[in-house]
Coordinates of C-alpha atoms and ligand atoms in Angstrom, one line a residue:
X21 CA 25.6 -26.2 18.3
X22 CA 22.2 -28.1 19.0
X23 CA 22.3 -32.0 16.7
X24 CA 19.2 -30.3 14.9
X25 CA 20.7 -26.9 13.7
X26 CA 24.1 -28.8 13.0
X27 CA 22.8 -30.9 10.5
X28 CA 20.6 -28.0 9.2
X29 CA 23.5 -26.3 8.8
X30 CA 25.1 -29.4 6.6
X31 CA 21.7 -29.1 4.6
X32 CA 21.5 -25.8 4.2
X33 CA 21.1 -25.6 0.4
X34 CA 18.5 -29.3 0.6
X35 CA 16.6 -26.7 2.7
X36 CA 16.2 -24.4 -0.3
X37 CA 16.1 -26.4 -2.8
X38 CA 13.4 -27.7 -0.8
X39 CA 11.7 -24.6 0.2
X40 CA 12.2 -23.5 -3.7
X41 CA 10.0 -27.0 -5.0
X42 CA 7.0 -26.1 -2.8
X43 CA 7.3 -22.1 -3.5
X44 CA 7.6 -23.0 -7.5
X45 CA 4.7 -25.3 -7.5
X46 CA 2.7 -22.9 -4.7
X47 CA 3.4 -21.0 -7.9
X48 CA 2.5 -22.7 -10.4
X49 CA -0.9 -23.3 -9.3
X50 CA -1.8 -19.9 -8.4
X51 CA -4.1 -18.8 -11.1
X52 CA -5.7 -21.7 -9.8
X53 CA -5.5 -21.7 -6.2
X54 CA -9.0 -21.0 -4.7
X55 CA -8.7 -17.2 -4.5
X56 CA -10.3 -17.5 -0.9
X57 CA -9.0 -20.9 1.4
X58 CA -11.8 -22.9 1.0
X59 CA -12.3 -24.0 5.4
X60 CA -9.7 -21.0 6.9
X61 CA -9.3 -22.8 10.6
X62 CA -9.3 -26.4 8.8
X63 CA -5.6 -26.7 10.6
X64 CA -7.2 -27.7 13.9
X65 CA -7.1 -27.1 17.4
X66 CA -3.2 -25.6 18.8
X67 CA -0.3 -27.1 18.9
X68 CA 2.0 -26.9 21.5
X69 CA 5.7 -25.6 21.0
X70 CA 7.2 -28.2 20.6
X71 CA 9.8 -29.1 23.2
X72 CA 12.5 -31.2 20.5
X73 CA 12.6 -29.8 17.0
X74 CA 11.8 -31.6 14.5
X75 CA 15.1 -30.1 11.9
X76 CA 14.0 -28.1 8.4
X77 CA 13.3 -30.6 6.1
X78 CA 10.4 -31.9 8.7
X79 CA 9.1 -28.9 10.2
X80 CA 8.9 -27.1 6.5
X81 CA 6.5 -30.4 5.6
X82 CA 4.6 -30.4 9.1
X83 CA 4.1 -26.6 7.2
X84 CA 3.0 -28.3 3.7
X85 CA -0.1 -30.6 5.5
X86 CA -0.6 -27.8 7.7
X87 CA -1.0 -24.6 6.9
X88 CA -0.1 -24.1 3.1
X89 CA -3.5 -25.5 2.4
X90 CA -5.0 -22.6 4.2
X91 CA -3.8 -20.6 2.3
X92 CA -6.0 -18.2 -0.1
X93 CA -4.8 -17.2 -3.8
X94 CA -4.6 -13.6 -3.2
X95 CA -1.1 -13.5 -5.2
X96 CA -3.7 -14.9 -8.0
X97 CA -4.8 -12.9 -10.9
X98 CA -8.1 -12.8 -9.7
X99 CA -7.7 -11.7 -6.4
X100 CA -9.7 -8.2 -6.3
X101 CA -11.0 -7.6 -3.7
X102 CA -8.5 -4.9 -1.6
X103 CA -6.3 -3.0 -3.3
X104 CA -3.7 -6.4 -3.4
X105 CA -1.1 -7.1 -6.3
X106 CA 0.6 -9.7 -6.0
X107 CA 4.4 -10.6 -6.4
X108 CA 7.0 -10.3 -10.1
X109 CA 9.1 -13.1 -10.4
X110 CA 12.8 -10.0 -10.0
X111 CA 9.7 -9.1 -6.6
X112 CA 10.1 -12.4 -5.0
X113 CA 13.3 -13.6 -5.9
X114 CA 14.9 -9.6 -3.9
X115 CA 12.9 -11.0 -0.7
X116 CA 14.5 -14.6 -0.6
X117 CA 17.7 -12.6 -1.0
X118 CA 15.7 -10.0 2.0
X119 CA 15.7 -13.2 4.4
X120 CA 19.6 -14.8 2.9
X121 CA 21.6 -11.8 3.8
X122 CA 19.4 -10.6 6.9
X123 CA 20.7 -6.6 6.5
X124 CA 20.1 -4.5 9.1
X125 CA 19.1 -1.8 7.0
X126 CA 19.7 0.5 9.4
X127 CA 22.5 2.4 9.5
X128 CA 25.3 2.8 7.5
X129 CA 29.2 2.3 7.3
X130 CA 29.9 -1.9 7.4
X131 CA 26.8 -2.9 4.4
X132 CA 26.4 -1.3 0.7
X133 CA 22.1 -2.1 1.9
X134 CA 22.1 1.5 3.0
X135 CA 22.9 3.0 -0.1
X136 CA 20.7 0.4 -2.2
X137 CA 17.7 2.2 -0.5
X138 CA 18.8 5.1 -1.5
X139 CA 18.8 4.3 -4.6
X140 CA 15.3 2.8 -4.7
X141 CA 14.0 5.7 -3.4
X142 CA 15.7 7.9 -5.6
X143 CA 14.3 5.2 -8.6
X144 CA 11.1 6.0 -7.1
X145 CA 11.4 9.3 -7.3
X146 CA 12.0 9.4 -10.7
X147 CA 9.3 6.5 -11.4
X148 CA 6.3 9.6 -9.9
X149 CA 7.1 12.1 -11.2
X150 CA 8.8 13.6 -8.0
X151 CA 12.2 16.2 -7.6
X152 CA 15.4 15.8 -5.9
X153 CA 14.2 17.9 -3.0
X154 CA 11.9 14.5 -1.4
X155 CA 13.7 12.8 0.6
X156 CA 12.2 9.2 1.5
X157 CA 12.8 5.5 3.2
X158 CA 10.5 2.1 3.3
X159 CA 8.5 1.6 5.4
X160 CA 6.1 -1.3 5.8
X161 CA 2.8 -0.2 4.1
X162 CA 1.1 2.3 3.2
X163 CA -0.3 3.1 7.2
X164 CA 3.1 4.0 8.5
X165 CA 3.7 5.8 5.1
X166 CA 1.1 7.7 6.3
X167 CA 1.9 8.0 10.2
X168 CA 6.4 9.0 9.0
X169 CA 4.4 11.6 6.9
X170 CA 1.6 12.8 9.2
X171 CA 4.6 12.9 11.6
X172 CA 6.8 15.8 10.0
X173 CA 3.4 17.3 9.5
X174 CA 2.9 17.7 13.3
X175 CA 6.5 18.8 13.9
X176 CA 6.1 21.4 10.7
X177 CA 3.1 23.1 13.5
X178 CA 5.0 22.6 16.1
X179 CA 7.8 24.6 14.2
X180 CA 5.3 27.5 13.4
X181 CA 4.6 27.9 17.0
X182 CA 8.0 27.8 18.2
X183 CA 8.0 24.3 19.9
X184 CA 9.5 20.8 18.8
X185 CA 6.5 18.5 19.3
X186 CA 9.3 15.9 19.6
X187 CA 10.7 17.1 22.7
X188 CA 7.3 18.9 24.1
X189 CA 5.1 16.5 22.9
X190 CA 1.3 17.6 20.5
X191 CA -0.8 18.9 23.9
X192 CA 2.0 21.7 22.7
X193 CA 0.0 22.4 19.5
X194 CA -3.5 22.8 20.8
X195 CA -6.5 22.4 18.8
X196 CA -4.6 21.1 15.4
X197 CA -7.3 20.8 12.4
X198 CA -6.7 18.3 9.9
X199 CA -9.3 18.6 6.5
X200 CA -9.3 16.0 3.8
X201 CA -12.1 15.0 1.0
X202 CA -12.1 11.8 1.5
X203 CA -9.5 10.6 3.3
X204 CA -8.5 6.8 4.4
X205 CA -9.4 5.1 6.9
X206 CA -5.5 4.7 7.9
X207 CA -5.4 8.6 8.5
X208 CA -7.5 8.7 11.7
X209 CA -5.6 5.5 12.4
X210 CA -3.1 7.3 12.4
X211 CA -3.6 11.0 13.7
X212 CA -5.2 8.4 17.0
X213 CA -1.0 7.2 17.3
X214 CA 0.3 10.3 16.9
X215 CA -1.4 11.9 19.4
X216 CA -3.7 14.3 17.1
X217 CA -6.2 12.5 18.0
X218 CA -9.3 10.9 15.2
X219 CA -11.7 13.8 15.9
X220 CA -8.1 15.9 14.2
X221 CA -9.8 15.8 11.5
X222 CA -12.5 17.5 9.2
X223 CA -14.3 16.0 6.1
X224 CA -14.1 18.6 3.4
X225 CA -17.3 19.1 1.1
X226 CA -17.1 16.5 -2.2
X227 CA -17.4 17.6 -5.7
X228 CA -20.9 16.4 -6.5
X229 CA -21.4 12.8 -7.4
X230 CA -17.3 12.3 -6.9
X231 CA -14.7 11.4 -4.3
X232 CA -12.6 14.5 -5.2
X233 CA -12.3 17.1 -2.6
X234 CA -13.8 20.6 -3.2
X235 CA -11.4 22.8 -4.2
X236 CA -13.5 25.9 -3.4
X237 CA -14.7 24.3 -0.1
X238 CA -11.2 23.2 1.1
X239 CA -10.9 27.4 0.4
X240 CA -13.5 27.9 2.8
X241 CA -12.6 25.4 5.3
X242 CA -9.1 26.8 5.8
X243 CA -10.3 30.9 5.9
X244 CA -11.9 29.6 9.4
X245 CA -8.9 28.8 10.9
X246 CA -8.1 32.4 10.8
X247 CA -4.5 31.8 9.0
X248 CA -4.4 28.2 12.1
X249 CA -1.4 26.6 10.6
X250 CA -3.4 23.2 8.8
X251 CA -2.6 19.7 7.5
X252 CA -4.6 19.1 4.2
X253 CA -4.6 15.4 3.6
X254 CA -4.9 15.5 -0.9
X255 CA -5.8 12.0 -2.3
X256 CA -4.3 10.2 -5.0
X257 CA -6.9 7.0 -5.8
X258 CA -9.7 6.9 -3.3
X259 CA -10.6 3.0 -2.3
X260 CA -14.4 2.5 -4.2
X261 CA -13.6 5.2 -7.7
X262 CA -10.2 5.7 -7.8
X263 CA -10.5 9.3 -8.0
X264 CA -8.3 13.0 -7.3
X265 CA -8.9 15.5 -5.6
X266 CA -6.5 18.1 -8.3
X267 CA -3.4 18.9 -6.4
X268 CA -1.9 21.9 -8.4
X269 CA -5.9 23.7 -7.7
X270 CA -5.3 22.4 -3.7
X271 CA -1.3 23.2 -3.8
X272 CA -2.4 26.8 -5.4
X273 CA -4.1 27.1 -1.7
X274 CA -0.4 27.6 -0.2
X275 CA -0.7 31.1 -1.6
X276 CA -3.5 32.1 0.8
X277 CA -3.9 29.6 3.7
X278 CA -0.6 28.0 5.9
X279 CA -1.0 24.2 6.0
X280 CA 1.3 21.5 5.3
X281 CA -0.1 19.0 2.1
X282 CA 0.3 15.9 2.5
X283 CA -1.0 13.2 -0.6
X284 CA -1.7 10.2 0.0
X285 CA -1.0 8.5 -3.5
X286 CA -1.1 4.5 -1.9
X287 CA -1.7 3.2 -5.5
X288 CA -3.0 6.3 -7.3
X289 CA 0.6 7.3 -7.4
X290 CA 1.0 4.4 -10.2
X291 CA -1.1 6.8 -12.4
X292 CA 1.9 8.6 -13.1
X293 CA 3.1 5.5 -14.9
X294 CA 0.9 6.6 -17.6
X295 CA 0.7 9.1 -20.0
X296 CA -3.1 8.4 -20.7
X297 CA -3.3 8.9 -17.2
X298 CA -0.3 11.2 -15.6
X299 CA -2.4 14.2 -16.1
X300 CA -4.6 12.6 -12.5
X301 CA -0.8 13.1 -10.5
X302 CA -0.4 16.3 -11.7
X303 CA 1.1 18.6 -8.8
X304 CA 2.2 15.9 -6.5
X305 CA 5.9 16.9 -6.3
X306 CA 3.9 19.8 -4.7
X307 CA 3.4 18.3 -1.8
X308 CA 5.3 18.5 1.7
X309 CA 5.4 14.5 1.9
X310 CA 3.7 11.8 -0.1
X311 CA 2.7 8.4 0.4
X312 CA 2.3 5.5 -1.6
X313 CA 2.6 1.2 -1.2
X314 CA 4.7 -0.4 -3.2
X315 CA 3.3 -4.1 -2.5
X316 CA 0.1 -3.0 -3.8
X317 CA 1.0 -2.1 -7.5
X318 CA 4.7 -2.2 -7.9
X319 CA 3.8 -5.7 -7.1
X320 CA 6.0 -6.4 -4.7
X321 CA 5.5 -8.9 -1.2
X322 CA 4.4 -8.0 2.3
X323 CA 5.6 -5.8 3.3
X324 CA 6.5 -2.1 1.6
X325 CA 5.8 1.2 1.3
X326 CA 7.5 4.2 0.8
X327 CA 7.6 8.0 2.4
X328 CA 9.1 10.6 1.0
X329 CA 9.0 14.1 2.3
X330 CA 10.9 17.6 2.0
X331 CA 11.5 18.2 5.1
X332 CA 14.4 16.2 6.2
X333 CA 15.5 18.0 8.8
X334 CA 12.1 17.9 11.0
X335 CA 11.8 14.3 9.9
X336 CA 15.2 14.1 11.8
X337 CA 13.3 16.1 14.7
X338 CA 10.8 13.3 14.6
X339 CA 12.6 9.5 14.7
X340 CA 15.9 10.8 15.6
X341 CA 17.5 7.8 18.5
X342 CA 20.2 9.1 20.2
X343 CA 22.5 7.1 22.1
X344 CA 26.3 6.7 22.4
X345 CA 26.8 3.5 20.9
X346 CA 25.0 4.8 17.8
X347 CA 26.1 7.6 14.8
X348 CA 24.9 10.5 15.0
X349 CA 23.0 12.5 12.1
X350 CA 25.4 14.1 9.2
X351 CA 24.0 15.6 6.1
X352 CA 22.7 12.0 4.6
X353 CA 21.4 10.6 8.1
X354 CA 21.3 7.1 8.4
X355 CA 17.4 5.3 8.2
X356 CA 17.6 4.6 11.9
X357 CA 17.0 8.4 12.3
X358 CA 14.3 9.0 9.9
X359 CA 12.2 5.5 10.5
X360 CA 9.5 4.5 13.3
X361 CA 11.4 1.7 13.1
X362 CA 15.6 1.0 14.9
X363 CA 16.2 -2.1 13.2
X364 CA 14.9 -2.8 10.1
X365 CA 14.7 -5.3 7.2
X366 CA 16.2 -4.5 4.1
X367 CA 12.8 -4.1 2.2
X368 CA 14.2 -2.4 -0.5
X369 CA 16.2 -5.0 -2.2
X370 CA 12.6 -7.1 -3.9
X371 CA 11.9 -2.8 -5.6
X372 CA 14.7 -2.8 -6.6
X373 CA 14.9 -6.3 -8.1
X374 CA 12.1 -5.9 -9.5
X375 CA 13.0 -2.0 -11.0
X376 CA 15.4 -3.5 -12.5
X377 CA 14.5 -6.7 -14.1
X378 CA 11.4 -4.8 -15.6
X379 CA 12.9 -1.3 -15.4
X380 CA 9.7 1.7 -15.9
X381 CA 8.0 0.5 -19.3
X382 CA 7.4 -2.7 -17.6
X383 CA 5.8 -1.7 -14.8
X384 CA 3.4 0.5 -17.0
X385 CA 2.5 -2.2 -18.8
X386 CA 1.3 -3.6 -15.8
X387 CA -0.7 -0.4 -14.7
X388 CA -2.0 0.2 -18.3
X389 CA -2.9 -3.5 -18.7
X390 CA -5.1 -3.6 -15.5
X391 CA -6.9 0.2 -16.2
X392 CA -7.9 -1.8 -19.3
X393 CA -8.9 -4.9 -17.8
X394 CA -10.8 -2.8 -14.7
X395 CA -12.5 -1.3 -17.9
X396 CA -14.0 -4.8 -19.4
X397 CA -14.5 -5.7 -16.2
X398 CA -17.5 -2.9 -15.8
X399 CA -18.3 -3.0 -19.8
X400 CA -18.7 -6.9 -19.5
X401 CA -20.4 -6.7 -16.2
X402 CA -23.4 -4.7 -17.7
X403 CA -23.5 -6.7 -20.9
X404 CA -23.4 -9.6 -19.5
X405 CA -25.0 -10.0 -16.1
X406 CA -27.9 -9.5 -17.7
X407 CA -29.6 -6.3 -15.5
X408 CA -28.6 -8.2 -12.7
X409 CA -25.7 -6.3 -10.7
X410 CA -25.2 -2.1 -11.8
X411 CA -22.4 0.3 -11.9
X412 CA -22.3 2.5 -9.0
X413 CA -19.6 4.8 -10.3
X414 CA -17.9 5.0 -13.8
X415 CA -14.5 3.3 -13.6
X416 CA -11.8 5.9 -13.5
X417 CA -8.4 3.7 -13.6
X418 CA -8.3 0.7 -11.9
X419 CA -11.6 0.3 -9.5
X420 CA -15.0 -1.0 -10.3
X421 CA -17.3 -0.5 -7.8
X422 CA -20.4 -2.4 -8.8
X423 CA -23.6 -3.5 -7.2
X424 CA -27.2 -4.9 -7.2
X425 CA -29.0 -4.0 -9.3
X426 CA -32.2 -4.6 -6.9
X427 CA -32.4 -5.0 -3.0
X428 CA -28.8 -3.6 -2.5
X429 CA -28.7 -4.3 0.9
X430 CA -25.8 -4.9 3.2
X431 CA -26.8 -8.8 3.4
X432 CA -27.3 -9.5 -0.4
X433 CA -24.5 -7.8 -1.1
X434 CA -22.4 -9.4 0.9
X435 CA -23.8 -13.0 -0.1
X436 CA -22.7 -12.0 -3.4
X437 CA -19.6 -12.0 -2.4
X438 CA -19.4 -14.6 -0.3
X439 CA -20.9 -17.3 -3.3
X440 CA -17.8 -16.0 -5.7
X441 CA -15.0 -16.6 -3.0
X442 CA -16.8 -19.6 -1.4
X443 CA -16.4 -20.9 -5.5
X444 CA -13.3 -19.9 -5.4
X445 CA -13.5 -17.6 -8.0
X446 CA -13.0 -14.9 -7.4
X447 CA -12.4 -11.9 -4.1
X448 CA -14.3 -8.3 -3.8
X449 CA -14.7 -6.3 -1.0
X450 CA -17.8 -5.0 0.3
X451 CA -18.4 -1.4 0.7
X452 CA -20.6 1.7 0.8
X453 CA -21.1 3.9 -1.7
X454 CA -22.9 7.2 -1.6
X455 CA -25.4 5.8 1.0
X456 CA -25.8 2.0 -0.6
X457 CA -24.0 -0.5 -0.1
X458 CA -21.1 -2.2 -3.3
X459 CA -18.3 -3.8 -4.4
X460 CA -15.2 -3.2 -5.9
X461 CA -12.6 -5.0 -7.9
X462 CA -9.7 -4.2 -7.7
X463 CA -6.8 -4.7 -10.2
X464 CA -3.6 -4.5 -9.4
X465 CA -2.2 -7.5 -10.0
X466 CA 0.3 -8.1 -12.6
X467 CA -0.4 -11.1 -13.6
X468 CA -3.9 -10.5 -14.3
X469 CA -5.1 -11.2 -17.5
X470 CA -8.7 -10.6 -19.5
X471 CA -9.7 -14.6 -19.0
X472 CA -9.5 -13.7 -15.5
X473 CA -12.2 -10.6 -15.4
X474 CA -14.4 -13.1 -17.5
X475 CA -13.7 -15.7 -15.1
X476 CA -15.0 -13.3 -12.2
X477 CA -18.1 -12.1 -13.7
X478 CA -19.3 -14.8 -15.1
X479 CA -19.0 -15.9 -11.5
X480 CA -19.9 -12.7 -9.8
X481 CA -23.3 -12.6 -12.0
X482 CA -23.7 -16.5 -11.0
X483 CA -23.8 -15.2 -7.6
X484 CA -26.1 -12.4 -7.8
X485 CA -29.1 -14.8 -9.9
X486 CA -28.9 -16.6 -6.8
X487 CA -28.7 -14.9 -4.8
Ligands
PLP529 C1 -5.3 5.1 0.2 C2 -5.0 4.2 0.7 N1 -4.1 5.2 1.4 C3 -3.9 3.5 3.2 C4 -4.2 2.7 2.8 C5 -3.6 1.7 3.7 O1 -2.8 0.6 3.1 P1 -1.9 -0.1 4.2 O2 -2.3 -1.8 4.1 O3 -0.1 -1.0 2.5 O4 -1.1 0.5 5.5 C6 -4.8 2.0 1.2 C7 -5.0 0.2 2.0 O5 -5.8 0.2 0.7 C8 -5.2 3.0 0.2 O6 -5.9 2.6 -1.0

């Protein structure tokens, strides 16, 4: 064994202790770490690959000098950009153990890892009110979950024509239509990746003043297809205003038109945890496939999401991996036959640990607190901003969409976000809503409290007054 490796093997515990001390310090300081890295690029010029390694302890110290200062507080309580989420204590511990045990969750037989993943998928199914007919698997994020769901949808379209797209290719389908009201950009990316093409996506009109699909307009669009099977992507939680399609009404259209119903519930699925908001996702169990992100509102570390489908048989056709050295899929196929990857990390472990540690109740508290904080943010923005900022949409769940009261140009709005981030206080994301440039503040971090809302609003108001 190379002497540096042998030395680290001898001192493995000390190396992990040093990493733990560093991680502990980072986590203790997270609330006060600048939300955005003060000087990205600070590490200086590229350093060539070392010929001789330094050993783990010295490498860790070098990481601390060269890279750690440039890391943002994105896991912290005032990073309100995108829909980010942090990582609960149990989830962080779980993620460490993923690396330590280093299981390959591709196939069972020599480890309980895949059984742990199956149990976790079952827990998530219960959390979101899905039934046992929905099977699922972990993937790296909502984009891959949309890819997986739409890949099964593509196979279903083939089934309707009597072809297997998995064998014959997407060309066998002819024209494909994917209908959606306010699809997330990852849906277009998924269609590109799946060979269906971004042009397959047709936008369906929305309800007035909303980001939810107009179900009558959807029915008209389906009727125009003259009986040709289609894919409908329904949205549970749009990124600007967290609007929800009426899933029950959309699903009911299947009595009149042939379509596969995929629901992008990347973070909106978590409404199911709150009795006051569960109606927003009523009907989710009727979906043929469902996408839910876990590194957002479940607060597990990157990267983790789950995909569910009612047609595991079609999923198997898409992702099956035939090789002499792999077991052929039986009644309960290995994940290698169900997911885009072959080898895969045990992403389920952090999710299992956080659900075991805090239960449905603990995660419900996070969701309800985040929703209350979004409301507080919206109210304070209107009262404390002295007319500098205004809401662009009502606060429906956990995202606040707002803008400058005067002259909300792209440049001025971006300048507000940049100034607030530069002060280290808050990150929000620029967007365009209803043709107006604005900003989004998304609440999905388990650490965020009322004091963070007040600090964030103060920083944004100061920034707005300064542009
Ligand atoms: C509704 C929705 N779908 C899909 C995605 C893509 O998620 P990811 O970045 O985890 O792939 C997002 C991310 O913001 C989202 O909000």
